[in-house]
XYZ file of N, CA and C in Angstrom:
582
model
N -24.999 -29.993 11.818
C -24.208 -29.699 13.003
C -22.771 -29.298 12.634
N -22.536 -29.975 11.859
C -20.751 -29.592 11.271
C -20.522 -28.598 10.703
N -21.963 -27.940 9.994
C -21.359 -26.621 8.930
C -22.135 -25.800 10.391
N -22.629 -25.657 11.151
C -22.772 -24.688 12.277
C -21.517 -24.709 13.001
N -20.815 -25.970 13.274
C -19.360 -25.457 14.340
C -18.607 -24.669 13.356
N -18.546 -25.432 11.682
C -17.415 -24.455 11.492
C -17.890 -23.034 10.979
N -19.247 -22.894 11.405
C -19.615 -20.905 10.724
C -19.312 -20.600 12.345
N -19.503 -21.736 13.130
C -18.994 -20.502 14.824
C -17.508 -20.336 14.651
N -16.837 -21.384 14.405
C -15.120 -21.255 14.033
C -14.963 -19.733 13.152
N -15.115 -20.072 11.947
C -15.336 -18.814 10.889
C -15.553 -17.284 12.184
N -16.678 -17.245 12.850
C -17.275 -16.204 12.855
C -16.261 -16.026 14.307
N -15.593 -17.165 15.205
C -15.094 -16.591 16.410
C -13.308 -16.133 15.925
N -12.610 -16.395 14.572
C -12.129 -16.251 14.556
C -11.605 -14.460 13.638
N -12.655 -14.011 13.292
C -13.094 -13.161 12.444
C -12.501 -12.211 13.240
N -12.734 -11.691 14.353
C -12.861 -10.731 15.516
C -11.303 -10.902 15.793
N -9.908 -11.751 15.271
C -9.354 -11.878 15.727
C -8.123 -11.027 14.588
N -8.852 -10.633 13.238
C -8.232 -10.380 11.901
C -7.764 -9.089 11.587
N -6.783 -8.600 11.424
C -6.412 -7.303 11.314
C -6.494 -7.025 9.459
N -6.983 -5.879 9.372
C -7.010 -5.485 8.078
C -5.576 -4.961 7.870
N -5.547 -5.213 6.883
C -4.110 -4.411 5.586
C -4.669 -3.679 5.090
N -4.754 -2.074 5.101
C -5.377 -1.187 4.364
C -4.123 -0.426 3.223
N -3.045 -1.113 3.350
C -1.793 -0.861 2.552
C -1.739 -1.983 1.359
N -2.083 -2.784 1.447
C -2.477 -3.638 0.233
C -2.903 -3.640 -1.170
N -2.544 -3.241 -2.119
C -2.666 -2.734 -3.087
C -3.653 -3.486 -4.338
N -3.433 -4.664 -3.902
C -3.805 -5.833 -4.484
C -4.025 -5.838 -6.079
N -3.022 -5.022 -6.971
C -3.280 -4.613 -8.155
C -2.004 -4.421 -9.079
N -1.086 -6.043 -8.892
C -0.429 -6.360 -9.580
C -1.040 -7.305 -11.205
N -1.353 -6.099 -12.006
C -2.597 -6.946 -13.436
C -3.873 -6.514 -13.175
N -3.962 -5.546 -13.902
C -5.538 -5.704 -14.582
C -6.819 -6.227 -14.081
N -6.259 -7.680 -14.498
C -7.319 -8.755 -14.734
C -7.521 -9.165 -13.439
N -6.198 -9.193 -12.487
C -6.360 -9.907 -11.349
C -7.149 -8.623 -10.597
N -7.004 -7.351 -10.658
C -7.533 -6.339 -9.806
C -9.256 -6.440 -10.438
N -9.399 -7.004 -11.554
C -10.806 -7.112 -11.765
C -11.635 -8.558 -10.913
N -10.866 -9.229 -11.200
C -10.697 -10.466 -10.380
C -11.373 -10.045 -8.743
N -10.550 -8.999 -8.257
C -10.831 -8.767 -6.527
C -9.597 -9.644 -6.059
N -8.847 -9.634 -6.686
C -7.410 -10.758 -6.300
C -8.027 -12.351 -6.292
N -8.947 -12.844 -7.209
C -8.764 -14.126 -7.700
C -8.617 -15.084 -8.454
N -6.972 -14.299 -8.771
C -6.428 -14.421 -9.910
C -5.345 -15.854 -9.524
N -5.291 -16.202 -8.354
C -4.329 -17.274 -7.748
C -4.711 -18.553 -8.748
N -5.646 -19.257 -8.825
C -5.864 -20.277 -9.466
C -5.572 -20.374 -11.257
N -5.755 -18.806 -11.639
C -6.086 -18.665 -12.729
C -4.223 -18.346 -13.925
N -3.878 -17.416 -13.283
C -2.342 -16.945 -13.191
C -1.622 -17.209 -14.192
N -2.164 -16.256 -15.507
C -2.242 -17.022 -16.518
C -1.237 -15.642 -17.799
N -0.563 -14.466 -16.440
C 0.406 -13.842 -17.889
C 1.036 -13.617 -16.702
N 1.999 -12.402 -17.211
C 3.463 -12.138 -16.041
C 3.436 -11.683 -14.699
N 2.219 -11.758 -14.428
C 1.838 -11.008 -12.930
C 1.375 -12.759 -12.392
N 1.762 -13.310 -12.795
C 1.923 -15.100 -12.145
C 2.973 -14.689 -10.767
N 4.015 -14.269 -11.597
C 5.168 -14.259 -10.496
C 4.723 -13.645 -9.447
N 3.754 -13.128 -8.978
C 2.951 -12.314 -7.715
C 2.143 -12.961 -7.173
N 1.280 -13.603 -8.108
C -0.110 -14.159 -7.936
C 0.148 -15.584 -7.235
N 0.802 -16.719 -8.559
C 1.083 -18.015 -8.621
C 2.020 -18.079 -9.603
N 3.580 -18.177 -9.457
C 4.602 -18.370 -9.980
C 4.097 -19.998 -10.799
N 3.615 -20.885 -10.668
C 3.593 -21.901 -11.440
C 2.949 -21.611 -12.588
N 2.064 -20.400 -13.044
C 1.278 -19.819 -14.136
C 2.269 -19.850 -15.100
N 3.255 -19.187 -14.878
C 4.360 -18.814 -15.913
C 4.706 -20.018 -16.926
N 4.799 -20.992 -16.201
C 5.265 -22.312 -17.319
C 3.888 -22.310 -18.330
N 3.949 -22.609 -19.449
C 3.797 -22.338 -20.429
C 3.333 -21.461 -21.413
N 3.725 -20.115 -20.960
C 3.426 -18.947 -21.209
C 4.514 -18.399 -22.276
N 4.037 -18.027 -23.163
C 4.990 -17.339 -24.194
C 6.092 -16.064 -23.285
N 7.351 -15.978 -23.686
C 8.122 -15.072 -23.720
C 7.724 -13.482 -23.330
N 7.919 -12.767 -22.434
C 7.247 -11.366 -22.571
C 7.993 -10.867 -21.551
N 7.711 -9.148 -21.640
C 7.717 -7.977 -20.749
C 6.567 -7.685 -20.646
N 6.056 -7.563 -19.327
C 4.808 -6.809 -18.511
C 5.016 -5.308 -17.865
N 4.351 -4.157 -18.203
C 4.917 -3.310 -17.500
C 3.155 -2.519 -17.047
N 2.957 -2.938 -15.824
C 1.747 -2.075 -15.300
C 2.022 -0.857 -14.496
N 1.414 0.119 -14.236
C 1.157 0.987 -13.611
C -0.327 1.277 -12.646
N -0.220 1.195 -11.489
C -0.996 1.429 -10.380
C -1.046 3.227 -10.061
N -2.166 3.547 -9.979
C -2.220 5.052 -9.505
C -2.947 5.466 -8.015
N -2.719 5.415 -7.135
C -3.222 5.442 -5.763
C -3.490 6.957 -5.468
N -4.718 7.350 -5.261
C -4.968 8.569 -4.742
C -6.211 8.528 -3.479
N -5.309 9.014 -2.218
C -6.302 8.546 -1.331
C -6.833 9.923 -0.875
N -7.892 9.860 -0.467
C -8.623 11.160 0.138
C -9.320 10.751 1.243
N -8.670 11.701 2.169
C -9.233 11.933 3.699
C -9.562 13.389 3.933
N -10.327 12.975 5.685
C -10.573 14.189 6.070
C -9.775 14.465 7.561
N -9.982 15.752 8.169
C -10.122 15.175 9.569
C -10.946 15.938 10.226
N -11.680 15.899 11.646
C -12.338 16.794 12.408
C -12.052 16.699 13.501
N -11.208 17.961 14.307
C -11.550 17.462 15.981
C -12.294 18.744 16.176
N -13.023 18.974 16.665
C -14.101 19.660 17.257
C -13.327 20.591 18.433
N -12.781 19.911 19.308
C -11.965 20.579 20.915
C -11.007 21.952 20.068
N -10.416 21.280 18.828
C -9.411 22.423 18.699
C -9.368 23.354 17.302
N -11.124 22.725 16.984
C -11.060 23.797 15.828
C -10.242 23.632 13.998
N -10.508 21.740 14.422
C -10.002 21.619 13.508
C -10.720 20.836 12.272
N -10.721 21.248 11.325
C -11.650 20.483 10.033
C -11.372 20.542 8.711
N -10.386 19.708 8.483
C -9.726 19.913 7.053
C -9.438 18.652 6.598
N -9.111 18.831 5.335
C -8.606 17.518 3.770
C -7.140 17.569 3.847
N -7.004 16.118 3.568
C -5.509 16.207 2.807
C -5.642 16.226 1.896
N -4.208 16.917 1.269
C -4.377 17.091 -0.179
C -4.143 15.933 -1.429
N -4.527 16.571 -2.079
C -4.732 15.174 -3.419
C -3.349 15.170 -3.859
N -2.432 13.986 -3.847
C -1.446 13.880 -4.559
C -2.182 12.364 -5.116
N -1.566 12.140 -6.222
C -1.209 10.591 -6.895
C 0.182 9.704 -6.316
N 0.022 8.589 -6.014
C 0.840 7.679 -5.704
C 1.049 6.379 -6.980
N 2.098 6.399 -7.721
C 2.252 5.913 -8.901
C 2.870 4.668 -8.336
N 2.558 3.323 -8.304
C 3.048 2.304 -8.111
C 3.560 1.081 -9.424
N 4.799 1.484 -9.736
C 5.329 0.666 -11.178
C 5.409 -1.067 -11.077
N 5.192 -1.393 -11.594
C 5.346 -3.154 -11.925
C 5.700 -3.711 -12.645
N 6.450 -4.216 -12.982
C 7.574 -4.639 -14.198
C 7.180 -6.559 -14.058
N 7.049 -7.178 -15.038
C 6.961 -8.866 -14.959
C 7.530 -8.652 -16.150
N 9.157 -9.929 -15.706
C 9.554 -10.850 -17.106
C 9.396 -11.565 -17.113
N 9.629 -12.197 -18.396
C 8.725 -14.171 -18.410
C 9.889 -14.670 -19.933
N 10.380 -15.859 -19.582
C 11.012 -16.176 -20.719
C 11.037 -17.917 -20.282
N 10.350 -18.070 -22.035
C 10.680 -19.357 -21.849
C 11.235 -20.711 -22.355
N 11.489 -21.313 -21.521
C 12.257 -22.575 -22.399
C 12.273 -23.812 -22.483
N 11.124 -24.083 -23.405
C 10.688 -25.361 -23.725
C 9.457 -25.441 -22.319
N 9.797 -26.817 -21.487
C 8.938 -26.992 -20.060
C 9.416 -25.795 -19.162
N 10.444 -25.298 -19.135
C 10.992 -24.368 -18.276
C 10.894 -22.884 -18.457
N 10.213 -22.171 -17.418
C 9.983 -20.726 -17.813
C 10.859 -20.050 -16.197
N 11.790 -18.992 -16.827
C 12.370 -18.126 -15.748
C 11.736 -16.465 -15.825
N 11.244 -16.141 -14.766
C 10.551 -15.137 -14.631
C 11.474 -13.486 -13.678
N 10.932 -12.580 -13.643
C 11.563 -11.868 -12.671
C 10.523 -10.429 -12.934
N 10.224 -10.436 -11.662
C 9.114 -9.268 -11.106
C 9.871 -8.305 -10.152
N 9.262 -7.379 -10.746
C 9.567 -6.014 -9.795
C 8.310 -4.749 -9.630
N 7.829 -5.230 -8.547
C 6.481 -4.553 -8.788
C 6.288 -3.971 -6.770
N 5.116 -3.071 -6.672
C 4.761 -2.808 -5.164
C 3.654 -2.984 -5.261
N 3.617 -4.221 -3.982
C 2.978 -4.477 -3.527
C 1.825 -4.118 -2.352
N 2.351 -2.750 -1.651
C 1.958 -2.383 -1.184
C 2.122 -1.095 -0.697
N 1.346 0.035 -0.127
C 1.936 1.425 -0.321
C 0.951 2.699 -0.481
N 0.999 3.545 0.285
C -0.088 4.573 0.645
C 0.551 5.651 1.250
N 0.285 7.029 1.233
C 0.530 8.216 1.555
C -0.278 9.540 1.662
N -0.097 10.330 2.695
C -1.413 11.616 2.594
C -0.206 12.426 2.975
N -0.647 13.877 2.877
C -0.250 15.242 2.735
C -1.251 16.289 3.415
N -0.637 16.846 4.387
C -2.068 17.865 5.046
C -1.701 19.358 5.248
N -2.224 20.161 4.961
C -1.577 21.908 5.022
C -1.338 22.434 6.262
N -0.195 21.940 6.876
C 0.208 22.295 8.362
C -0.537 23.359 8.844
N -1.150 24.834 8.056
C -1.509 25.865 8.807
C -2.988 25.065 9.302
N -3.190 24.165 8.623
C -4.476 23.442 9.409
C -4.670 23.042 10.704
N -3.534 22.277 10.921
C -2.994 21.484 12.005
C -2.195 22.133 13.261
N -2.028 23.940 13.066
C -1.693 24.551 13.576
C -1.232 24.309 15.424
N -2.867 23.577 15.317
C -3.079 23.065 17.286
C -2.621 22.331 17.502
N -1.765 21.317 16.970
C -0.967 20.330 17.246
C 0.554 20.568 17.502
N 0.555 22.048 16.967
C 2.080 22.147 16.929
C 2.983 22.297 18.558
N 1.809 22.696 19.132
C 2.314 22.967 20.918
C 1.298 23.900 21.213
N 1.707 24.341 22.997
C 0.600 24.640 23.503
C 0.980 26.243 23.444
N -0.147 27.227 23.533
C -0.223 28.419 23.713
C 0.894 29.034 24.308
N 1.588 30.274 24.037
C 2.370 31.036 25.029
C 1.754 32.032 26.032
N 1.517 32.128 26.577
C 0.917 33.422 27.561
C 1.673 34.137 28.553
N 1.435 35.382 28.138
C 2.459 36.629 28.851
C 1.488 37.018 29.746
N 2.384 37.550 30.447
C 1.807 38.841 31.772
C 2.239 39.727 31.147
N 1.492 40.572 31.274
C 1.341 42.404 30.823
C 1.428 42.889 31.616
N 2.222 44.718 31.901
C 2.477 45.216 33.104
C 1.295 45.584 33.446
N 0.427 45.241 32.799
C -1.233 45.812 33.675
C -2.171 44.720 34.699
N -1.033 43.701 34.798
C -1.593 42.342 35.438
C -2.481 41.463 34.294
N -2.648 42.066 33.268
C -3.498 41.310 32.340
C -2.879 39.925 31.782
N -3.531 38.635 30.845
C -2.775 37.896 30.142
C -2.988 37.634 28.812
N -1.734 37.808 28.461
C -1.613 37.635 26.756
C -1.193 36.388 25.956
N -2.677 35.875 25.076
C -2.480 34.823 25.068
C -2.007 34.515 23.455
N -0.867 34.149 22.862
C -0.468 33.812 21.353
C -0.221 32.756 21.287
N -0.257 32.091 19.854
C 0.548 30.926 20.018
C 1.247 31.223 18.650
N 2.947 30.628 19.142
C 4.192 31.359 19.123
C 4.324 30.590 17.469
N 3.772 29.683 17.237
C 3.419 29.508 15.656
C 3.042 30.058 14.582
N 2.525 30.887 14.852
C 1.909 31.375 13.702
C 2.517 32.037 12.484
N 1.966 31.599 11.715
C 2.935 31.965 10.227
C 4.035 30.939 10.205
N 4.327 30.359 10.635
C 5.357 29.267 10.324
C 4.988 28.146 9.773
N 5.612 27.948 9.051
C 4.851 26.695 7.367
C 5.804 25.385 8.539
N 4.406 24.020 8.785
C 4.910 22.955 9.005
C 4.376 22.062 7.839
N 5.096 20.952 7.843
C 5.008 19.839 6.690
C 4.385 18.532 7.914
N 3.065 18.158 7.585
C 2.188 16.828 7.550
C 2.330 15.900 6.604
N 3.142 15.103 6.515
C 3.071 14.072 5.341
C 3.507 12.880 5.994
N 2.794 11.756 5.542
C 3.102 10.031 5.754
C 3.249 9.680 4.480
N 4.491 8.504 4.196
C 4.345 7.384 2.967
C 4.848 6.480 3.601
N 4.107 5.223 2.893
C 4.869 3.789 3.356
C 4.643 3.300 1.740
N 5.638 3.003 1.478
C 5.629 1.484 0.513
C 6.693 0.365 0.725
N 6.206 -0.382 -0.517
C 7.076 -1.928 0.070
C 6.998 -1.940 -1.703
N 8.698 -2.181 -1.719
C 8.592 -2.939 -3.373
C 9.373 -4.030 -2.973
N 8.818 -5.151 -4.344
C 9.161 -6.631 -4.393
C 9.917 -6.781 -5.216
N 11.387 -7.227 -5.187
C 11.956 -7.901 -6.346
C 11.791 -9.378 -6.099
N 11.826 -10.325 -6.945
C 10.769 -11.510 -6.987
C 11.318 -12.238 -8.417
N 12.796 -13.118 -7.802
C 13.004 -14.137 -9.258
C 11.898 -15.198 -9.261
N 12.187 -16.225 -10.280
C 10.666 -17.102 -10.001
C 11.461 -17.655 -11.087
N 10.948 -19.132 -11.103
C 10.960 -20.527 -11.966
C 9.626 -21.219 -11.555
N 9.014 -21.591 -13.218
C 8.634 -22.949 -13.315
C 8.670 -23.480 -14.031
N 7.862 -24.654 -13.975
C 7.990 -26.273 -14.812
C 6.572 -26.927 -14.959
N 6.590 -26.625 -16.546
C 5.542 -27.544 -16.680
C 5.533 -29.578 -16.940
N 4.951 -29.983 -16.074
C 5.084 -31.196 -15.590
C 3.922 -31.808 -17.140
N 2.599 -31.447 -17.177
C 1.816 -31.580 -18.051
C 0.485 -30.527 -18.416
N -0.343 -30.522 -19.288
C -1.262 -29.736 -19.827
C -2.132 -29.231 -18.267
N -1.826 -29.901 -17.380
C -2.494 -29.548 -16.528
C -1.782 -29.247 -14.998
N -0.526 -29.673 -14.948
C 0.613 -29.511 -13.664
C 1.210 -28.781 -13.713
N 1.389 -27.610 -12.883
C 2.676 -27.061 -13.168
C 3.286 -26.782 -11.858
N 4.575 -26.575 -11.661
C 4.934 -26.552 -10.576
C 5.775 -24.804 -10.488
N 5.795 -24.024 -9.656
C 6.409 -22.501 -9.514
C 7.230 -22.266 -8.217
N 8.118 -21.698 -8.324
C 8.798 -20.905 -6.615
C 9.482 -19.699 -7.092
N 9.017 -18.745 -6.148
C 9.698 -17.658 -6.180
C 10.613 -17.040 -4.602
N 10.820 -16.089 -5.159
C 11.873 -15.678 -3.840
C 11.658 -13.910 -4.321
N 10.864 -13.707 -2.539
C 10.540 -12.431 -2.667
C 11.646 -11.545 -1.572
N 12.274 -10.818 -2.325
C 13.384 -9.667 -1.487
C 12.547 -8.413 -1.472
N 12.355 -8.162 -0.368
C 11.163 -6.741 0.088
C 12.123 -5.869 0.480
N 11.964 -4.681 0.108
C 12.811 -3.056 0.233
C 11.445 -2.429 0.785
N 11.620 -1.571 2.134
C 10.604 -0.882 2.485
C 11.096 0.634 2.772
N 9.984 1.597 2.848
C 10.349 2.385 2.520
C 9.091 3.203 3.699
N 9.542 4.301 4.765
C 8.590 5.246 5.195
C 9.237 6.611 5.659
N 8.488 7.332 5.797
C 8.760 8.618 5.521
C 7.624 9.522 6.351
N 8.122 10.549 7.289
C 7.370 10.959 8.024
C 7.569 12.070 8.459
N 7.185 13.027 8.068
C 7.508 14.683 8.469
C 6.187 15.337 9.415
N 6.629 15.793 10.216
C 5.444 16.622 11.075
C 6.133 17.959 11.799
């Protein structure tokens, strides 16, 4: 009876969860092999992201990862004739972990993004979005229908990122305790041309 209320709990609260599709979740390697379950484990300079208490007894180091984000979409609206890709750019997301330590005490400092995505689309695609048709009267009573766009280059582009600067201390208490805190200062960043 108890593991049925809490799979109805689980399952009524599910419906209530918004996805992060900006989430990068690929501060390390190991932890992106992981699937991000690297929290317990947190065991080189990407602690300071994961679990800042990892760091205590960790040798001395510079971490420097690189994330490469390339997203590919489409779009289709049917009403206006429209069916095209954005284009392929790369989104390079840098990550920097320091780790230094001393004795029980390790001071850390991360600079990495955490999160962050962007597309690019060939405005002459998107043409129908730009406004609505012009239409003239002709001295013959007829109507002339253009739209007053054409040939004019527009720019479609979205980016969002978020970088973390992220000091961090810990302390190892024993072979098996450790204690971590960090302090995350978020810089965000979006950008939007149409």
């Amino acid at each position: 009876m108890k593991r049925a209320l809490t799979c109805l709990l689980i399952l009524s609260l599910a419906g209530t969860i918004f996805a992060n599709g900006l989430s990068l979740n690929s501060p390390g390697p190991r932890a992106l092999a992981m699937g991000g379950a690297f929290v317990g484990l947190a065991n080189d300079g990407s602690a300071i992201y994961w679990n800042p208490a990892g760091l205590a007894g960790q040798e001395s180091a510079i971490k420097l990862i690189a994330t490469d984000i390339i997203p590919l979409a489409n779009y289709q609206l049917a009403a206006y004739g429209i069916d095209t890709e954005a284009e392929m750019i790369h989104y390079l997301g840098p990550n920097i972990f320091f780790n230094y330590l001393m004795g029980d005490l390790a001071l850390g400092l991360g600079i990495f993004v955490p999160a962050g995505i962007g597309t690019e689309w060939d405005g002459a695609d998107l043409l129908a979005f730009a406004g609505p048709p012009q239409i003239d009267l002709l001295g013959d009573g007829s109507l002339m229908v253009t739209n007053p766009y054409a040939g004019k280059e527009f720019e479609w582009m979205s980016k969002i990122a978020v970088i973390d600067i992220s000091p961090a201390l810990a302390y190892q208490i024993s072979d098996k305790v450790s204690l971590g805190v960090a302090a995350n200062i978020y810089y965000g960043m979006l950008e939007l041309k149409r």
